[in-house]
Short mmCIF file of N, CA, C and O in Angstrom, two decimals:
data_model
loop_
_atom_site.label_atom_id
_atom_site.label_comp_id
_atom_site.label_asym_id
_atom_site.label_seq_id
_atom_site.Cartn_x
_atom_site.Cartn_y
_atom_site.Cartn_z
N PHE A 8 124.20 14.59 112.97
CA PHE A 8 125.04 14.86 111.81
C PHE A 8 125.50 13.57 111.17
O PHE A 8 126.22 13.62 110.19
N GLY A 9 125.12 12.48 111.77
CA GLY A 9 125.28 11.16 111.17
C GLY A 9 126.62 10.89 110.53
O GLY A 9 127.63 10.88 111.18
N GLU A 10 126.61 10.67 109.25
CA GLU A 10 127.79 10.25 108.51
C GLU A 10 128.55 11.42 107.90
O GLU A 10 129.08 11.32 106.81
N GLN A 11 128.60 12.53 108.59
CA GLN A 11 129.28 13.73 108.10
C GLN A 11 130.53 13.99 108.94
O GLN A 11 130.51 14.84 109.83
N PRO A 12 131.62 13.28 108.67
CA PRO A 12 132.79 13.40 109.55
C PRO A 12 133.37 14.82 109.60
O PRO A 12 133.83 15.25 110.66
N THR A 13 133.33 15.54 108.50
CA THR A 13 133.89 16.89 108.51
C THR A 13 133.07 17.81 109.41
O THR A 13 133.64 18.61 110.18
N ILE A 14 131.76 17.70 109.36
CA ILE A 14 130.91 18.52 110.22
C ILE A 14 131.15 18.15 111.69
O ILE A 14 131.27 19.02 112.55
N LEU A 15 131.24 16.86 111.97
CA LEU A 15 131.52 16.42 113.34
C LEU A 15 132.86 16.95 113.83
O LEU A 15 133.00 17.42 114.96
N PHE A 16 133.86 16.89 112.96
CA PHE A 16 135.18 17.41 113.30
C PHE A 16 135.11 18.91 113.60
O PHE A 16 135.69 19.37 114.59
N LEU A 17 134.41 19.64 112.76
CA LEU A 17 134.30 21.09 112.99
C LEU A 17 133.57 21.41 114.29
O LEU A 17 133.97 22.32 115.03
N LEU A 18 132.52 20.68 114.59
CA LEU A 18 131.81 20.88 115.86
C LEU A 18 132.72 20.59 117.05
O LEU A 18 132.72 21.32 118.04
N GLY A 19 133.49 19.53 116.93
CA GLY A 19 134.43 19.20 117.99
C GLY A 19 135.51 20.25 118.14
O GLY A 19 135.89 20.63 119.26
N THR A 20 135.99 20.77 117.03
CA THR A 20 137.02 21.81 117.06
C THR A 20 136.47 23.08 117.70
O THR A 20 137.14 23.73 118.51
N ILE A 21 135.25 23.45 117.36
CA ILE A 21 134.62 24.63 117.96
C ILE A 21 134.49 24.45 119.47
O ILE A 21 134.80 25.36 120.24
N ALA A 22 134.04 23.28 119.89
CA ALA A 22 133.90 23.02 121.32
C ALA A 22 135.26 23.11 122.02
O ALA A 22 135.38 23.69 123.10
N LEU A 23 136.27 22.56 121.39
CA LEU A 23 137.61 22.59 121.98
C LEU A 23 138.12 24.02 122.11
O LEU A 23 138.63 24.42 123.15
N LYS A 24 137.95 24.81 121.06
CA LYS A 24 138.39 26.21 121.09
C LYS A 24 137.54 27.07 122.04
O LYS A 24 137.97 28.13 122.45
N SER A 25 136.37 26.58 122.38
CA SER A 25 135.50 27.28 123.33
C SER A 25 135.75 26.82 124.76
O SER A 25 134.91 27.03 125.63
N GLN A 26 136.89 26.16 124.97
CA GLN A 26 137.27 25.69 126.31
C GLN A 26 136.31 24.63 126.85
O GLN A 26 136.04 24.58 128.05
N ALA A 27 135.77 23.79 125.96
CA ALA A 27 134.85 22.74 126.38
C ALA A 27 135.30 21.39 125.80
O ALA A 27 134.59 20.79 125.00
N PRO A 28 136.49 20.92 126.20
CA PRO A 28 136.98 19.66 125.61
C PRO A 28 136.08 18.47 125.89
O PRO A 28 136.00 17.55 125.08
N GLU A 29 135.36 18.50 127.02
CA GLU A 29 134.46 17.38 127.31
C GLU A 29 133.33 17.31 126.29
O GLU A 29 132.83 16.23 125.98
N ASP A 30 132.92 18.46 125.75
CA ASP A 30 131.89 18.48 124.71
C ASP A 30 132.48 18.11 123.34
O ASP A 30 131.77 17.62 122.47
N ALA A 31 133.77 18.35 123.18
CA ALA A 31 134.42 18.08 121.89
C ALA A 31 134.62 16.59 121.65
O ALA A 31 134.54 16.12 120.51
N LEU A 32 134.90 15.85 122.72
CA LEU A 32 135.28 14.44 122.55
C LEU A 32 134.29 13.60 121.77
O LEU A 32 134.70 12.87 120.86
N PRO A 33 132.99 13.64 122.06
CA PRO A 33 132.07 12.78 121.29
C PRO A 33 132.09 13.08 119.78
O PRO A 33 132.07 12.15 118.97
N TYR A 34 132.14 14.36 119.44
CA TYR A 34 132.18 14.74 118.03
C TYR A 34 133.47 14.25 117.37
O TYR A 34 133.46 13.68 116.27
N LEU A 35 134.59 14.48 118.05
CA LEU A 35 135.88 14.11 117.47
C LEU A 35 136.05 12.61 117.39
O LEU A 35 136.57 12.09 116.39
N ARG A 36 135.59 11.90 118.40
CA ARG A 36 135.67 10.43 118.35
C ARG A 36 134.86 9.88 117.18
O ARG A 36 135.31 8.97 116.47
N GLN A 37 133.67 10.42 116.99
CA GLN A 37 132.83 9.93 115.89
C GLN A 37 133.45 10.27 114.54
O GLN A 37 133.42 9.46 113.62
N ALA A 38 134.04 11.46 114.42
CA ALA A 38 134.70 11.83 113.17
C ALA A 38 135.85 10.86 112.86
O ALA A 38 135.99 10.41 111.72
N VAL A 39 136.65 10.53 113.88
CA VAL A 39 137.75 9.59 113.68
C VAL A 39 137.22 8.19 113.37
O VAL A 39 137.78 7.48 112.52
N ASP A 40 136.14 7.79 114.01
CA ASP A 40 135.55 6.47 113.71
C ASP A 40 135.11 6.39 112.25
O ASP A 40 135.27 5.35 111.61
N LEU A 41 134.56 7.48 111.74
CA LEU A 41 134.07 7.50 110.36
C LEU A 41 135.19 7.65 109.34
O LEU A 41 135.06 7.18 108.21
N GLN A 42 136.26 8.35 109.73
CA GLN A 42 137.37 8.59 108.80
C GLN A 42 138.69 8.38 109.55
O GLN A 42 139.40 9.34 109.85
N PRO A 43 139.02 7.14 109.86
CA PRO A 43 140.17 6.86 110.71
C PRO A 43 141.52 7.27 110.13
O PRO A 43 142.48 7.43 110.87
N ASP A 44 141.61 7.44 108.83
CA ASP A 44 142.89 7.81 108.22
C ASP A 44 143.08 9.31 108.09
O ASP A 44 144.11 9.76 107.57
N GLU A 45 142.11 10.09 108.53
CA GLU A 45 142.22 11.56 108.47
C GLU A 45 143.10 12.03 109.63
O GLU A 45 142.68 12.03 110.79
N LEU A 46 144.33 12.41 109.32
CA LEU A 46 145.31 12.71 110.35
C LEU A 46 144.96 13.94 111.18
O LEU A 46 145.19 13.96 112.39
N GLU A 47 144.39 14.95 110.56
CA GLU A 47 144.02 16.16 111.31
C GLU A 47 142.97 15.84 112.36
O GLU A 47 143.00 16.38 113.48
N PHE A 48 142.03 14.96 112.04
CA PHE A 48 141.01 14.56 113.01
C PHE A 48 141.69 13.94 114.24
O PHE A 48 141.34 14.23 115.37
N ARG A 49 142.67 13.08 113.98
CA ARG A 49 143.35 12.39 115.08
C ARG A 49 144.20 13.36 115.91
O ARG A 49 144.28 13.23 117.13
N LYS A 50 144.84 14.32 115.26
CA LYS A 50 145.64 15.29 116.01
C LYS A 50 144.77 16.11 116.95
O LYS A 50 145.12 16.30 118.13
N VAL A 51 143.64 16.57 116.47
CA VAL A 51 142.76 17.38 117.31
C VAL A 51 142.13 16.52 118.41
O VAL A 51 141.99 16.97 119.55
N LEU A 52 141.77 15.29 118.09
CA LEU A 52 141.26 14.39 119.13
C LEU A 52 142.32 14.17 120.20
O LEU A 52 142.02 14.20 121.40
N GLY A 53 143.56 13.99 119.81
CA GLY A 53 144.64 13.85 120.77
C GLY A 53 144.74 15.06 121.69
O GLY A 53 144.91 14.92 122.91
N THR A 54 144.60 16.24 121.13
CA THR A 54 144.63 17.47 121.93
C THR A 54 143.48 17.50 122.93
O THR A 54 143.67 17.81 124.11
N ALA A 55 142.28 17.17 122.46
CA ALA A 55 141.11 17.16 123.36
C ALA A 55 141.31 16.14 124.48
O ALA A 55 140.96 16.40 125.63
N LEU A 56 141.87 15.00 124.15
CA LEU A 56 142.11 13.97 125.17
C LEU A 56 143.14 14.45 126.20
O LEU A 56 142.99 14.18 127.39
N GLN A 57 144.15 15.16 125.75
CA GLN A 57 145.13 15.72 126.69
C GLN A 57 144.45 16.67 127.66
O GLN A 57 144.71 16.62 128.86
N TYR A 58 143.60 17.55 127.14
CA TYR A 58 142.89 18.50 128.00
C TYR A 58 141.98 17.79 129.00
O TYR A 58 141.69 18.33 130.06
N GLN A 59 141.54 16.60 128.66
CA GLN A 59 140.66 15.83 129.55
C GLN A 59 141.45 14.84 130.41
O GLN A 59 140.88 13.92 130.97
N ASP A 60 142.75 15.05 130.47
CA ASP A 60 143.63 14.23 131.31
C ASP A 60 143.56 12.75 130.93
O ASP A 60 143.44 11.87 131.79
N GLN A 61 143.62 12.50 129.61
CA GLN A 61 143.63 11.13 129.09
C GLN A 61 144.86 10.98 128.19
O GLN A 61 144.74 10.73 126.99
N PRO A 62 146.06 11.12 128.78
CA PRO A 62 147.27 11.14 127.95
C PRO A 62 147.57 9.83 127.24
O PRO A 62 148.12 9.86 126.13
N ASN A 63 147.22 8.71 127.84
CA ASN A 63 147.52 7.43 127.18
C ASN A 63 146.76 7.29 125.86
O ASN A 63 147.32 6.86 124.86
N GLU A 64 145.48 7.64 125.88
CA GLU A 64 144.71 7.56 124.63
C GLU A 64 145.18 8.62 123.64
O GLU A 64 145.24 8.36 122.44
N ALA A 65 145.52 9.80 124.14
CA ALA A 65 146.04 10.86 123.26
C ALA A 65 147.30 10.36 122.54
O ALA A 65 147.45 10.57 121.33
N LEU A 66 148.18 9.70 123.28
CA LEU A 66 149.41 9.19 122.67
C LEU A 66 149.14 8.19 121.56
O LEU A 66 149.87 8.16 120.56
N LEU A 67 148.11 7.39 121.70
CA LEU A 67 147.76 6.43 120.63
C LEU A 67 147.45 7.16 119.32
O LEU A 67 147.89 6.74 118.24
N HIS A 68 146.71 8.25 119.43
CA HIS A 68 146.36 9.00 118.23
C HIS A 68 147.56 9.74 117.66
O HIS A 68 147.76 9.77 116.44
N TYR A 69 148.38 10.33 118.54
CA TYR A 69 149.59 11.00 118.07
C TYR A 69 150.55 10.01 117.41
O TYR A 69 151.16 10.31 116.39
N LYS A 70 150.66 8.81 117.97
CA LYS A 70 151.53 7.78 117.38
C LYS A 70 151.03 7.39 116.00
O LYS A 70 151.81 7.23 115.07
N PHE A 71 149.71 7.25 115.85
CA PHE A 71 149.14 6.93 114.54
C PHE A 71 149.54 7.99 113.52
O PHE A 71 149.95 7.67 112.40
N VAL A 72 149.43 9.26 113.91
CA VAL A 72 149.77 10.36 113.02
C VAL A 72 151.26 10.32 112.66
O VAL A 72 151.62 10.45 111.49
N LEU A 73 152.10 10.14 113.67
CA LEU A 73 153.53 10.11 113.40
C LEU A 73 153.94 8.93 112.53
O LEU A 73 154.82 9.07 111.68
N ASP A 74 153.31 7.79 112.75
CA ASP A 74 153.61 6.63 111.91
C ASP A 74 153.19 6.86 110.47
O ASP A 74 153.88 6.43 109.54
N ALA A 75 152.06 7.52 110.29
CA ALA A 75 151.54 7.75 108.94
C ALA A 75 152.27 8.87 108.21
O ALA A 75 152.48 8.80 106.99
N ALA A 76 152.65 9.90 108.94
CA ALA A 76 153.30 11.07 108.33
C ALA A 76 154.22 11.71 109.36
O ALA A 76 153.81 12.61 110.09
N PRO A 77 155.46 11.26 109.43
CA PRO A 77 156.37 11.71 110.48
C PRO A 77 156.60 13.23 110.56
O PRO A 77 156.98 13.72 111.61
N ASP A 78 156.36 13.96 109.51
CA ASP A 78 156.60 15.41 109.53
C ASP A 78 155.39 16.24 109.90
O ASP A 78 155.45 17.47 109.80
N THR A 79 154.29 15.63 110.34
CA THR A 79 153.05 16.39 110.54
C THR A 79 152.89 17.00 111.92
O THR A 79 152.09 17.89 112.08
N LEU A 80 153.58 16.51 112.92
CA LEU A 80 153.41 17.08 114.27
C LEU A 80 154.46 18.11 114.56
O LEU A 80 155.53 18.13 114.15
#
């Protein structure tokens, strides 16, 4: 899906909602890499990271979101 961050995000979201956060992470990471200022991408990546027991990295993404838009979480 190359340079299609929205498609990557949607694939990651589907994987996450299908109880497969380990499958979601590569899609969500790539979506955030391609569109780092997209706050929804970062929020969902943070959720996937929490499910994968990676709270420190999840916090980095949540902090980015809160710094950019304090009312979004």
